PDB file of C-alpha atoms and ligand atoms in Angstrom:
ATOM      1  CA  UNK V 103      -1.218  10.071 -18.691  1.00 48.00           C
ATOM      2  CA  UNK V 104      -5.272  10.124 -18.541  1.00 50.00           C
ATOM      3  CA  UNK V 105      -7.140  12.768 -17.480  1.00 48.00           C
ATOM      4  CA  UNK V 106      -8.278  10.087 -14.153  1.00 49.00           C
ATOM      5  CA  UNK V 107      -4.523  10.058 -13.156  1.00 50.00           C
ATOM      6  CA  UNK V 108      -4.033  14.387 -13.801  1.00 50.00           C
ATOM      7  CA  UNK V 109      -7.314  14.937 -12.161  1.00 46.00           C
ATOM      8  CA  UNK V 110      -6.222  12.773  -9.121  1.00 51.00           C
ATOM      9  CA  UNK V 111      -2.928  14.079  -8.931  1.00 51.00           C
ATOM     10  CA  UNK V 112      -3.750  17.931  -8.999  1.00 43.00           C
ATOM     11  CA  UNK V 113      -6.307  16.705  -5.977  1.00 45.00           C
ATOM     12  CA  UNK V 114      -2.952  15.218  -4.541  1.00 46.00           C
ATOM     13  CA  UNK V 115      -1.038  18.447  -4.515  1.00 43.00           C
ATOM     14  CA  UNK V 116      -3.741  20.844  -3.501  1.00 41.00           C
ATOM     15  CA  UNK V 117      -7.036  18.924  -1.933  1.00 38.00           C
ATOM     16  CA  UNK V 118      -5.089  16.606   0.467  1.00 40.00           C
ATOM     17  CA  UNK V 119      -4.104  19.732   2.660  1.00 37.00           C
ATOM     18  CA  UNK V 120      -6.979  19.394   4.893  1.00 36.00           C
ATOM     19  CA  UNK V 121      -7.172  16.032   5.419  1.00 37.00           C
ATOM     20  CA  UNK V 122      -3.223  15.882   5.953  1.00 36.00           C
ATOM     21  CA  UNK V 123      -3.612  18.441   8.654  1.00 33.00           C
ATOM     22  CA  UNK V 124      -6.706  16.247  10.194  1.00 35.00           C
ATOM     23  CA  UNK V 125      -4.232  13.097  10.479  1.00 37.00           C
ATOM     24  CA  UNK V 126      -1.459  15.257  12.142  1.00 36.00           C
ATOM     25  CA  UNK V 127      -4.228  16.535  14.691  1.00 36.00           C
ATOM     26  CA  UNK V 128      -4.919  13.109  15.537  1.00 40.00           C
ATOM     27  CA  UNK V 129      -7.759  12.176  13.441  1.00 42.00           C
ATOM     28  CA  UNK V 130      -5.430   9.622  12.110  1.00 47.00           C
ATOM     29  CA  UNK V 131      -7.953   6.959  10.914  1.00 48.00           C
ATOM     30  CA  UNK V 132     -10.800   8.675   9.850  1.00 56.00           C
ATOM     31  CA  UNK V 133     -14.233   6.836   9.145  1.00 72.00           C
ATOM     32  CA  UNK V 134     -12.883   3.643  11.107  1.00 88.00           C
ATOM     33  CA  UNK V 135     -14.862   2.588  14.097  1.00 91.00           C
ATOM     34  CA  UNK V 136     -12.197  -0.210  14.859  1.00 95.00           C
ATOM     35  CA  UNK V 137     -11.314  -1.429  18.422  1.00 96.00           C
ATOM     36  CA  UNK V 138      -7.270  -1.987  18.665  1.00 97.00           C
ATOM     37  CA  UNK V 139      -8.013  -4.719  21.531  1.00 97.00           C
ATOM     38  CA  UNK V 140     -10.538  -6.288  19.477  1.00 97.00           C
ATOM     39  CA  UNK V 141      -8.417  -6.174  16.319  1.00 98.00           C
ATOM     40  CA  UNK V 142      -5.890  -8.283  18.615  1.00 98.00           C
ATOM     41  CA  UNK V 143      -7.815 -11.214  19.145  1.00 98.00           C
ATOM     42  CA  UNK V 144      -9.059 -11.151  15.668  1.00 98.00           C
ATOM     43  CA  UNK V 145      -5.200 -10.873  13.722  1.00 98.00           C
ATOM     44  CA  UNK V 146      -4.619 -14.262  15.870  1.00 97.00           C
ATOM     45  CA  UNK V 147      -5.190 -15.894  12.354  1.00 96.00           C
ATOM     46  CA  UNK V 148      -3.302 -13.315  10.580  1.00 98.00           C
ATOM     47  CA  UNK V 149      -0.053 -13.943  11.964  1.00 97.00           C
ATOM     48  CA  UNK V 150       0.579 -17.702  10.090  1.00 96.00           C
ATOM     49  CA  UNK V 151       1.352 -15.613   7.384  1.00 97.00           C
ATOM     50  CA  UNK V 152       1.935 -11.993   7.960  1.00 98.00           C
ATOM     51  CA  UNK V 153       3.971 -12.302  11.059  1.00 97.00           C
ATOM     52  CA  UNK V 154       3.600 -11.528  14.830  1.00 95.00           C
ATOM     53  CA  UNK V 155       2.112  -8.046  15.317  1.00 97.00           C
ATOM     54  CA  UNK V 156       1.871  -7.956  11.447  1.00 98.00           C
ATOM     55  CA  UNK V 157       5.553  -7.912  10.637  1.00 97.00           C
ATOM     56  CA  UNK V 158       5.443 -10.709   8.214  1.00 97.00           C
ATOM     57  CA  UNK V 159       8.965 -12.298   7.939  1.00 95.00           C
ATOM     58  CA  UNK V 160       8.037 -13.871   3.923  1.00 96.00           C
ATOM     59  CA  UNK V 161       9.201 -11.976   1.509  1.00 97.00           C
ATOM     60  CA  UNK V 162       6.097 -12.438  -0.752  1.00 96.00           C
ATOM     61  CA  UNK V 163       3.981 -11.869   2.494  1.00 98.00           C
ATOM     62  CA  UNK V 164       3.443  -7.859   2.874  1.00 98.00           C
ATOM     63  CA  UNK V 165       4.177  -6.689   6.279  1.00 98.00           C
ATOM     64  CA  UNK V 166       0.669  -5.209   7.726  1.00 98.00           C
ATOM     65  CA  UNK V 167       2.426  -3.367  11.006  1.00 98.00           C
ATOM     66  CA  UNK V 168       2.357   0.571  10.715  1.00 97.00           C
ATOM     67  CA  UNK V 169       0.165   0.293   7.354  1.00 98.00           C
ATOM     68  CA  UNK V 170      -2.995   3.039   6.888  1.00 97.00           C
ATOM     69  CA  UNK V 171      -5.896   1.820   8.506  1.00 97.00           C
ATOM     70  CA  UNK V 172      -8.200   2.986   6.314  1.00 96.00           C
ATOM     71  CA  UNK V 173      -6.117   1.552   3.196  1.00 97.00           C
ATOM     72  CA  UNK V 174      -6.085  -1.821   5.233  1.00 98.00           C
ATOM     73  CA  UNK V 175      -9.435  -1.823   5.570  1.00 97.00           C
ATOM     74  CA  UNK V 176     -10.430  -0.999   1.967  1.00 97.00           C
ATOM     75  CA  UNK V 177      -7.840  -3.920   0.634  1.00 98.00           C
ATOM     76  CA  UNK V 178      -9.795  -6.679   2.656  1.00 98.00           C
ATOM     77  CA  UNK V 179     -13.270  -5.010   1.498  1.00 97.00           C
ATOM     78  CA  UNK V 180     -11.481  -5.351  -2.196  1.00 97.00           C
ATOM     79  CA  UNK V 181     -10.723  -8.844  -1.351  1.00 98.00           C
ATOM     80  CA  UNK V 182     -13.863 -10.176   0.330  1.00 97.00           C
ATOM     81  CA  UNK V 183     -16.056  -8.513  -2.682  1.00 97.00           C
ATOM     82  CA  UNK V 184     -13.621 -10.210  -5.227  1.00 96.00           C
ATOM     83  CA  UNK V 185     -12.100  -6.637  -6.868  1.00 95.00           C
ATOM     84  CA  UNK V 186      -8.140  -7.592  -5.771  1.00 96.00           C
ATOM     85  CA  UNK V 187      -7.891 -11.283  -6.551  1.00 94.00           C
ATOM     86  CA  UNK V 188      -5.327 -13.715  -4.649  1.00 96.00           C
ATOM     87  CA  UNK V 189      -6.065 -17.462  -4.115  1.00 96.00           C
ATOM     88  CA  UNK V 190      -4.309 -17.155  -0.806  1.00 97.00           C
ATOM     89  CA  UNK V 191      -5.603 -14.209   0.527  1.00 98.00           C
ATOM     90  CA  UNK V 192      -9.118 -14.218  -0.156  1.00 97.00           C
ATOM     91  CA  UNK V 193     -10.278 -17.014   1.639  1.00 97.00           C
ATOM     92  CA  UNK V 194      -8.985 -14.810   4.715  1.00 98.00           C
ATOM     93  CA  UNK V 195     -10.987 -12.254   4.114  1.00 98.00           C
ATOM     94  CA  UNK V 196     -14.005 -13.925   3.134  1.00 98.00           C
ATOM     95  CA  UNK V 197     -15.885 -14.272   6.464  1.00 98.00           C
ATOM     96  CA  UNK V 198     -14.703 -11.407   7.523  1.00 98.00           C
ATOM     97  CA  UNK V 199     -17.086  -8.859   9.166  1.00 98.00           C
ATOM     98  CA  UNK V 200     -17.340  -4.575   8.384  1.00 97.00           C
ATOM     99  CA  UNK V 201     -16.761  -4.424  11.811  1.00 97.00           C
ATOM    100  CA  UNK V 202     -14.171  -7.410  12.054  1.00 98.00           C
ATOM    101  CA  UNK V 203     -12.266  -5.167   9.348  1.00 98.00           C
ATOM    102  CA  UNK V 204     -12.866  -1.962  11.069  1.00 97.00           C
ATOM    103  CA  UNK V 205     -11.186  -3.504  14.187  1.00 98.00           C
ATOM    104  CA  UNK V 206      -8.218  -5.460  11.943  1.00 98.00           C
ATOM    105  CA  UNK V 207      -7.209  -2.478  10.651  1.00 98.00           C
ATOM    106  CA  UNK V 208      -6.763   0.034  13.515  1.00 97.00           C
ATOM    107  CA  UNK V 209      -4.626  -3.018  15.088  1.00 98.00           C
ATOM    108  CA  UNK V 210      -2.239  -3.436  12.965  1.00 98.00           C
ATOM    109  CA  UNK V 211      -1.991   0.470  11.938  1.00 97.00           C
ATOM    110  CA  UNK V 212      -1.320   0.579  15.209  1.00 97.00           C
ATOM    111  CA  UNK V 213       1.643  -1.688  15.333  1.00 98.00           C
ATOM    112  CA  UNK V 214       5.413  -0.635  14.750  1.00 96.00           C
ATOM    113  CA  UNK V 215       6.741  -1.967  11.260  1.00 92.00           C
ATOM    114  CA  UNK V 216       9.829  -3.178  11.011  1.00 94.00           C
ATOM    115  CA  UNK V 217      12.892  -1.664   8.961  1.00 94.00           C
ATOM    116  CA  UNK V 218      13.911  -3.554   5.907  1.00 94.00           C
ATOM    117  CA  UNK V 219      17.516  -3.052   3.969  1.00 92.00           C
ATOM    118  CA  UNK V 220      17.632  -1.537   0.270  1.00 93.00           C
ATOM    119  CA  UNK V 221      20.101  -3.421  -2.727  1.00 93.00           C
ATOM    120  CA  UNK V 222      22.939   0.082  -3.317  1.00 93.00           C
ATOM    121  CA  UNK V 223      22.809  -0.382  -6.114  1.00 94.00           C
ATOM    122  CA  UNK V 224      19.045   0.113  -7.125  1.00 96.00           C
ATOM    123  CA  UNK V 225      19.089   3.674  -5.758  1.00 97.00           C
ATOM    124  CA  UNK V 226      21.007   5.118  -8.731  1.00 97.00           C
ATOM    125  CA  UNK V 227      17.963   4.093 -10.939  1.00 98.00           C
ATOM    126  CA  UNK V 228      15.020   4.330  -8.238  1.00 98.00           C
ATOM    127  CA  UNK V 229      15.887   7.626  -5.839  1.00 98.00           C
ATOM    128  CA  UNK V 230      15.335   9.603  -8.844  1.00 98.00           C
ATOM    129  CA  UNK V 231      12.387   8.521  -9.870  1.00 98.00           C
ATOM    130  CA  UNK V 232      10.620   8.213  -6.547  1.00 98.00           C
ATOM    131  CA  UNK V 233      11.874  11.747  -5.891  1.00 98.00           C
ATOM    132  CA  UNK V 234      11.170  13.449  -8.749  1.00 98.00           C
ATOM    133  CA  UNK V 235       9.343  10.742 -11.576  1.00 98.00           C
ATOM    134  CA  UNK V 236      10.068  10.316 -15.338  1.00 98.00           C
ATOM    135  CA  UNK V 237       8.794  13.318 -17.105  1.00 96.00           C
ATOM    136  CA  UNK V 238       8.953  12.580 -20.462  1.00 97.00           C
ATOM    137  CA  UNK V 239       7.303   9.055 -19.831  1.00 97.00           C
ATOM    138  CA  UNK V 240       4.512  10.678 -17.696  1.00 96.00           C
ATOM    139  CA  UNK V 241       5.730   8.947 -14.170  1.00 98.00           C
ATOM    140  CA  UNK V 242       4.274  11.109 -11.361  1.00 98.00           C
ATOM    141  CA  UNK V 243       6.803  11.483  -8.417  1.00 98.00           C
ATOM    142  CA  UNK V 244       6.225   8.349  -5.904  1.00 98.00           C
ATOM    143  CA  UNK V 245       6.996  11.118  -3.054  1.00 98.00           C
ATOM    144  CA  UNK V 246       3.873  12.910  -3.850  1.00 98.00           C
ATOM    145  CA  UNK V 247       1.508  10.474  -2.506  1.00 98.00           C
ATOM    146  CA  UNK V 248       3.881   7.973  -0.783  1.00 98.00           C
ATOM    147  CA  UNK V 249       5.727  10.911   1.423  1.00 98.00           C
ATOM    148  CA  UNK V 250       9.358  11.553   1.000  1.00 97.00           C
ATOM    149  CA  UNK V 251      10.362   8.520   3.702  1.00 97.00           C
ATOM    150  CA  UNK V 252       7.480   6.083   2.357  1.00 98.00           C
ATOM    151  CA  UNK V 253       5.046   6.470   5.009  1.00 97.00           C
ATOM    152  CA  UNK V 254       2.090   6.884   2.985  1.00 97.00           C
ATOM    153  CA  UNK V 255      -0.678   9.154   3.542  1.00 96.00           C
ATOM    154  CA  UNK V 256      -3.069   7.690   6.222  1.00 93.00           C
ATOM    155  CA  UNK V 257      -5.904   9.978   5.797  1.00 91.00           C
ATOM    156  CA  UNK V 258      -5.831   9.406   1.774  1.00 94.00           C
ATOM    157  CA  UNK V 259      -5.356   6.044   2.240  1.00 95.00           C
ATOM    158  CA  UNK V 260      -2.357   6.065   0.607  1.00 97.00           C
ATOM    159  CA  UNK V 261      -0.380   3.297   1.365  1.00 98.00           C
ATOM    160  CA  UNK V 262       3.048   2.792   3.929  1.00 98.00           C
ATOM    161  CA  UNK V 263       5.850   1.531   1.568  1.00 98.00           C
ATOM    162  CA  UNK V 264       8.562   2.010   3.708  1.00 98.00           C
ATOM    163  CA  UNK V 265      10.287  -1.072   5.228  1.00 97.00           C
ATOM    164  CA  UNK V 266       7.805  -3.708   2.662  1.00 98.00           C
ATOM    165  CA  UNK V 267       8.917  -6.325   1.390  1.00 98.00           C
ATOM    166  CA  UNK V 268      11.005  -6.089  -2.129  1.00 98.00           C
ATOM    167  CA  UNK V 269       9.544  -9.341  -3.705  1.00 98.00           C
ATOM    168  CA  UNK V 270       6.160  -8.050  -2.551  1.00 98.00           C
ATOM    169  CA  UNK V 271       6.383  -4.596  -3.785  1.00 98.00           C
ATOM    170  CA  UNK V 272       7.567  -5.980  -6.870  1.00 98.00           C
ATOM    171  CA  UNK V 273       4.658  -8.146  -7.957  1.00 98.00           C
ATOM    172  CA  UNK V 274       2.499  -5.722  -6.954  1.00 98.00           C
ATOM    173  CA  UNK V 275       3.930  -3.359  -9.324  1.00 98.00           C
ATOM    174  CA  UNK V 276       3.708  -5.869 -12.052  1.00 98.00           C
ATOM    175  CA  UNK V 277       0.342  -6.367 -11.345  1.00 97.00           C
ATOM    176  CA  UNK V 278      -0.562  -2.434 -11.419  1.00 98.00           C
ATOM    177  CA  UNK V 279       1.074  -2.454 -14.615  1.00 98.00           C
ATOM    178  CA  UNK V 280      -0.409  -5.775 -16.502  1.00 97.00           C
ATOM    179  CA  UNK V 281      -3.954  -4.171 -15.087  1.00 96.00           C
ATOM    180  CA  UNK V 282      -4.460  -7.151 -12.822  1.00 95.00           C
ATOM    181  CA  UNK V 283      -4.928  -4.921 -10.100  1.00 95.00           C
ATOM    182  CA  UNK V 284      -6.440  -1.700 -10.699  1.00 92.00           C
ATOM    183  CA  UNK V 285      -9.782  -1.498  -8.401  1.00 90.00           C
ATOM    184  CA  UNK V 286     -11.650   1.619  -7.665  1.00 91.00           C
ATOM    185  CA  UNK V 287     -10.177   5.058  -8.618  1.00 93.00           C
ATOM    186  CA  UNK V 288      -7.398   4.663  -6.908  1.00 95.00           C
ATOM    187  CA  UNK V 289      -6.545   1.253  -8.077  1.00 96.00           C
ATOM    188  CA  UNK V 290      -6.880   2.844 -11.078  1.00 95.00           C
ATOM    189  CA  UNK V 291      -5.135   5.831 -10.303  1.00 96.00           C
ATOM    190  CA  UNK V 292      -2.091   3.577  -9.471  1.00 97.00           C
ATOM    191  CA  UNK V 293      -1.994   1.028 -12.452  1.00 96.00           C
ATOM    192  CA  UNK V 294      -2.074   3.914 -14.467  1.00 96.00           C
ATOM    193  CA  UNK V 295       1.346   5.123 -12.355  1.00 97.00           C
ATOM    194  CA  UNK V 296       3.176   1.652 -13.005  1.00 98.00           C
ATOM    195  CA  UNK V 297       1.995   1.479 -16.679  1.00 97.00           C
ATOM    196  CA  UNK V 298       5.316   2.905 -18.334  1.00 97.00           C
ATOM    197  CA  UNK V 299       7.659   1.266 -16.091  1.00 98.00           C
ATOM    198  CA  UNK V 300      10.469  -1.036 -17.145  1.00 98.00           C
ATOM    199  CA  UNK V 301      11.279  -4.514 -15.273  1.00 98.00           C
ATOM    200  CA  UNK V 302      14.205  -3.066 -14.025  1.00 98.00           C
ATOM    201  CA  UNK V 303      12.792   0.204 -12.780  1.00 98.00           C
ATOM    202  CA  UNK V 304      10.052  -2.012 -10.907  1.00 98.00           C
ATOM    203  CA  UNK V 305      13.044  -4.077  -9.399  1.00 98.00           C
ATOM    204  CA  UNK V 306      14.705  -0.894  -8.407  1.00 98.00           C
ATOM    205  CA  UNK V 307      11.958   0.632  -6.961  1.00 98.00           C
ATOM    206  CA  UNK V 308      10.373  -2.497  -4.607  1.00 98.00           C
ATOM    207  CA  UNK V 309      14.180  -2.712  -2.973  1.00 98.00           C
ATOM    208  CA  UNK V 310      14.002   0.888  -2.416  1.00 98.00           C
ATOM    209  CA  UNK V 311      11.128   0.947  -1.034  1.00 97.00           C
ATOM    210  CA  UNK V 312      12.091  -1.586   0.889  1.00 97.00           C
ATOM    211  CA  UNK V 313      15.222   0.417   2.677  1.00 97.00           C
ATOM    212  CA  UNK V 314      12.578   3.883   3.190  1.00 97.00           C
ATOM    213  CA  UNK V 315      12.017   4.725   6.518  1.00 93.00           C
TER     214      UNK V 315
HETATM  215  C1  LIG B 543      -2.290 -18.149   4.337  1.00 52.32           C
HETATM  216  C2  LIG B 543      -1.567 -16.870   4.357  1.00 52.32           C
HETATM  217  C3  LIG B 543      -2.358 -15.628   4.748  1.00 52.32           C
HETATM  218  C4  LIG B 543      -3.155 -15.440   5.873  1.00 52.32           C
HETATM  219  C5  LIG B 543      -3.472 -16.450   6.989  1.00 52.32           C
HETATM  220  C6  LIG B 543      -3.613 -14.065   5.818  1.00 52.32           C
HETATM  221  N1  LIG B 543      -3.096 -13.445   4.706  1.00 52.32           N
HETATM  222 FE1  LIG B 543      -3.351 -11.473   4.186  1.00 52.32          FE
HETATM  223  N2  LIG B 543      -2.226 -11.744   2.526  1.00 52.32           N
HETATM  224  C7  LIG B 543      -1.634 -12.934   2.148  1.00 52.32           C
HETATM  225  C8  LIG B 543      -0.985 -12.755   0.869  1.00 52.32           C
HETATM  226  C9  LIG B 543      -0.211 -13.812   0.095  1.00 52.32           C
HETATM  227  C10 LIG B 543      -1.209 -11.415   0.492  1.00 52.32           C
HETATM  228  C11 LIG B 543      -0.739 -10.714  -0.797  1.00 52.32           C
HETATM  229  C12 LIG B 543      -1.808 -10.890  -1.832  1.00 52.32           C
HETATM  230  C13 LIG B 543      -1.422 -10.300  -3.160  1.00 52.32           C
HETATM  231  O1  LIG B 543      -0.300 -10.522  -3.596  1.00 52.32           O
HETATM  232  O2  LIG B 543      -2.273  -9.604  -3.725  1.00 52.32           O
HETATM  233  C14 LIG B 543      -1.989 -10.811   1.561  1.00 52.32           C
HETATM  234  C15 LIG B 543      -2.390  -9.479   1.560  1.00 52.32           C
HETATM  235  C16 LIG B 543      -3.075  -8.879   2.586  1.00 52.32           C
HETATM  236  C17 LIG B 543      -3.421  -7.473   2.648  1.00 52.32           C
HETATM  237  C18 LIG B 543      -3.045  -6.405   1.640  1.00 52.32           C
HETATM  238  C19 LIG B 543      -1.763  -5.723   2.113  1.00 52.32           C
HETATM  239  C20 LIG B 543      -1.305  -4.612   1.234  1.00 52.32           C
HETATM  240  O3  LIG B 543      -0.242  -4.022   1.549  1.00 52.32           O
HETATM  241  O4  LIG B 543      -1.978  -4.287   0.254  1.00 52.32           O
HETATM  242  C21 LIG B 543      -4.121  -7.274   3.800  1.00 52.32           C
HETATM  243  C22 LIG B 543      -4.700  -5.973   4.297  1.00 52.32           C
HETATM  244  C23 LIG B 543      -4.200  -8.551   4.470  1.00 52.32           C
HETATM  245  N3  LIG B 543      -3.553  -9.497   3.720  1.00 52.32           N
HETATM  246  C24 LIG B 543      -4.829  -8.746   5.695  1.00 52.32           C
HETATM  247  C25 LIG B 543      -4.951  -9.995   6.320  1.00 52.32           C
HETATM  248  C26 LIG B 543      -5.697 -10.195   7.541  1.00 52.32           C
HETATM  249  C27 LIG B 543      -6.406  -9.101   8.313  1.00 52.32           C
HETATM  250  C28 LIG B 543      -5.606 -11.531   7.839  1.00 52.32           C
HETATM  251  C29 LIG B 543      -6.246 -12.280   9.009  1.00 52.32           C
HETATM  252  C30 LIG B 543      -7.694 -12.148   9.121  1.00 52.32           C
HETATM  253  C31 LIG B 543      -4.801 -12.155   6.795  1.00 52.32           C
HETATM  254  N4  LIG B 543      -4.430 -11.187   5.901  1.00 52.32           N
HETATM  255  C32 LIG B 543      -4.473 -13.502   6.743  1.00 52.32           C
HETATM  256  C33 LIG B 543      -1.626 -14.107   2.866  1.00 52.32           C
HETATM  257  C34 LIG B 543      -2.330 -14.361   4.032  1.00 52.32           C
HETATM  258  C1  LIG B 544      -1.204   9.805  -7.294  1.00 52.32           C
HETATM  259  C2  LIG B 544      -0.801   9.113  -6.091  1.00 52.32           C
HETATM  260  C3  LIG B 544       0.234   8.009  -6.237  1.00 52.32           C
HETATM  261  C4  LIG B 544       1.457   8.081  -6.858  1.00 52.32           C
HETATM  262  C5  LIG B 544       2.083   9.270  -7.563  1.00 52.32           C
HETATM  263  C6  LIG B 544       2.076   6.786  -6.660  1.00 52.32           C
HETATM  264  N1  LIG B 544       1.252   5.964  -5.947  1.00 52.32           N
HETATM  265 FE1  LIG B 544       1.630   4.050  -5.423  1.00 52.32          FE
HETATM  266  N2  LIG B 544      -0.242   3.866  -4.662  1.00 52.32           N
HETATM  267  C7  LIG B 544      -1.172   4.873  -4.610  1.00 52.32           C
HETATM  268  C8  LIG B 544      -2.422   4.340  -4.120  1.00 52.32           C
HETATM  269  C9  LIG B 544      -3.703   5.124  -3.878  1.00 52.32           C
HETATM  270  C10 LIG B 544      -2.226   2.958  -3.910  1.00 52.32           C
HETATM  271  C11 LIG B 544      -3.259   1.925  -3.467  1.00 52.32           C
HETATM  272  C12 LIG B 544      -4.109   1.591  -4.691  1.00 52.32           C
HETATM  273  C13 LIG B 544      -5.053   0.422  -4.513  1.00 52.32           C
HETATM  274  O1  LIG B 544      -6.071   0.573  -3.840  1.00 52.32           O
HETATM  275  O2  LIG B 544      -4.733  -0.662  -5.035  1.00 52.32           O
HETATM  276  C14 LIG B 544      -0.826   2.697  -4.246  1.00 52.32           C
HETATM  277  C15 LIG B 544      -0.215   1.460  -4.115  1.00 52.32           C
HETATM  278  C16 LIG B 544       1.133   1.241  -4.316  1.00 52.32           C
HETATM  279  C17 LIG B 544       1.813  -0.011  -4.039  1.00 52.32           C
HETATM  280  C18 LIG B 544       1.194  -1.252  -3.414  1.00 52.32           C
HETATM  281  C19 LIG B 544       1.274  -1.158  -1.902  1.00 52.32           C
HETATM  282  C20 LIG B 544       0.812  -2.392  -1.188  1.00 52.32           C
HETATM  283  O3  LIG B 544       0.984  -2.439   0.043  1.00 52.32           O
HETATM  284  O4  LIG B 544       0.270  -3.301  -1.819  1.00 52.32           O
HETATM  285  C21 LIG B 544       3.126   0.157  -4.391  1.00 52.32           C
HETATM  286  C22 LIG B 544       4.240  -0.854  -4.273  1.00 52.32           C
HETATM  287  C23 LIG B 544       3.259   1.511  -4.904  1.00 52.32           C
HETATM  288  N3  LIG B 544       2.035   2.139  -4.846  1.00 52.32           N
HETATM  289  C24 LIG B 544       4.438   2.061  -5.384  1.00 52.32           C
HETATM  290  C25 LIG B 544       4.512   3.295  -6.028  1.00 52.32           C
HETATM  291  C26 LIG B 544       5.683   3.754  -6.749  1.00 52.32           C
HETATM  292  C27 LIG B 544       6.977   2.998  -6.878  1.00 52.32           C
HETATM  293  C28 LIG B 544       5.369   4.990  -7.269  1.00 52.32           C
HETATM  294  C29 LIG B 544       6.209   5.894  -8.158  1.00 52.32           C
HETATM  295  C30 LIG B 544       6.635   5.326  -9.422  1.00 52.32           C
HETATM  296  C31 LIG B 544       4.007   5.282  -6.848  1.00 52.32           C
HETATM  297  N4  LIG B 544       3.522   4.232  -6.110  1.00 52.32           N
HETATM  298  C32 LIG B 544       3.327   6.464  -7.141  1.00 52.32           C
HETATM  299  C33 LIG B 544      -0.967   6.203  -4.959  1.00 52.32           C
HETATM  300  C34 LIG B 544       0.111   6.671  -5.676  1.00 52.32           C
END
């Protein structure tokens, strides 16, 4: 493991206290000046794809309902400026706005996400490792950033993975791993998380995922 990924991980265990606390006070979406009602009128184009209210019903689709609002808004920054490539996606966010992103995300944070259903039998192979991680292969615990149930870390801008879809979650991992997507430090941070994963550990995992909640 690189010293990026320790460095960010010991900041994971003891620096996110604060902000942590700050989210459970309320301050859930820090730095966003977004307007939910705004945000409304503006997902109107969102929803061909990822669903009413964000709860995208394609599995290669993500669902968008529930997710971080900062995280949501630094994806369609990463988009618009060309750092997370997708031929479908970026034309979205192209003419998007700051403040038309700003008001996107605190929407759909703001929307309930929808349960989805784990495979059995991926747990024997993935509860371990998103619990606890693969020590001698250098696999931090998922848990630690993710949360226990998947809900991500809001303030951190850690992502929701409970309730995502599998197929999604899977080629995301892939693409962690093959360093297609790996912007910023925490792009970074999380490529370098995927890198030692087998094809049937990522398979595991994105139904797991899938079934947190
Ligand atoms: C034509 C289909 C389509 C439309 C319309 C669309 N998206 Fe997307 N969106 C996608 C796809 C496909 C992905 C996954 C891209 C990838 O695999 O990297 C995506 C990914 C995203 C992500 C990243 C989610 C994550 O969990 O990382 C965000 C945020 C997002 N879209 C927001 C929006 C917003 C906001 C709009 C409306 C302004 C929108 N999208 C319109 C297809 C679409
Ligand atoms: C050190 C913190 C950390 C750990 C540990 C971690 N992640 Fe992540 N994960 C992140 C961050 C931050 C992102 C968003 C990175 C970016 O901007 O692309 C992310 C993104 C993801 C995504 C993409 C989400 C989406 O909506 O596109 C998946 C899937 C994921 N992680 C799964 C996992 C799994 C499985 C594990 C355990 C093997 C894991 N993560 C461990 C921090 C972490």
């Amino acid at each position: 493991m690189s010293n990026v990924v320790r460095g960010l991980l010991v900041a994971c265990a003891f620096g996110m206290s604060a902000p942590v606390i700050a989210a459970e006070a309320g301050a859930a979406q820090p730095f966003l000046q977004g307007d939910i009602k705004a945000g409304e009128a503006k997902a109107a184009s969102c929803a061909a794809c990822h669903g009413p209210k964000g709860n995208s019903a394609t599995p290669a689709w993500p669902k968008l309902a529930g997710q971080g609002a900062v995280y949501v808004y630094e994806q369609l920054q990463q988009f618009k400026e060309g750092h997370r490539t997708n031929a479908v996606m970026a034309p979205m966010a192209a003419p998007l706005s700051d403040q038309d992103m700003q008001d996107l995300a605190v929407y759909f944070a703001a929307q309930p996400a929808s349960p989805g259903v784990a495979s059995e039998d991926a747990v024997a192979i993935a509860e371990p490792i998103y619990r606890a991680g693969i020590a001698d292969r250098g696999v931090p615990a998922c848990s630690g950033c993710h949360g226990p149930t998947g809900a991500g870390n809001p303030a951190a801008a850690y992502p929701r993975l409970g309730g995502q879809h599998a197929e999604y979650a899977q080629a995301q991992l892939k693409a962690y791993r093959a360093g297609e997507r790996k912007a910023g430090a925490k792009g970074l941070m999380m490529s370098q998380v995927a890198a030692e994963l087998t094809d049937e550990e990522i398979a595991a995992l994105a139904t797991y995922i899938s079934g947190l909640q």
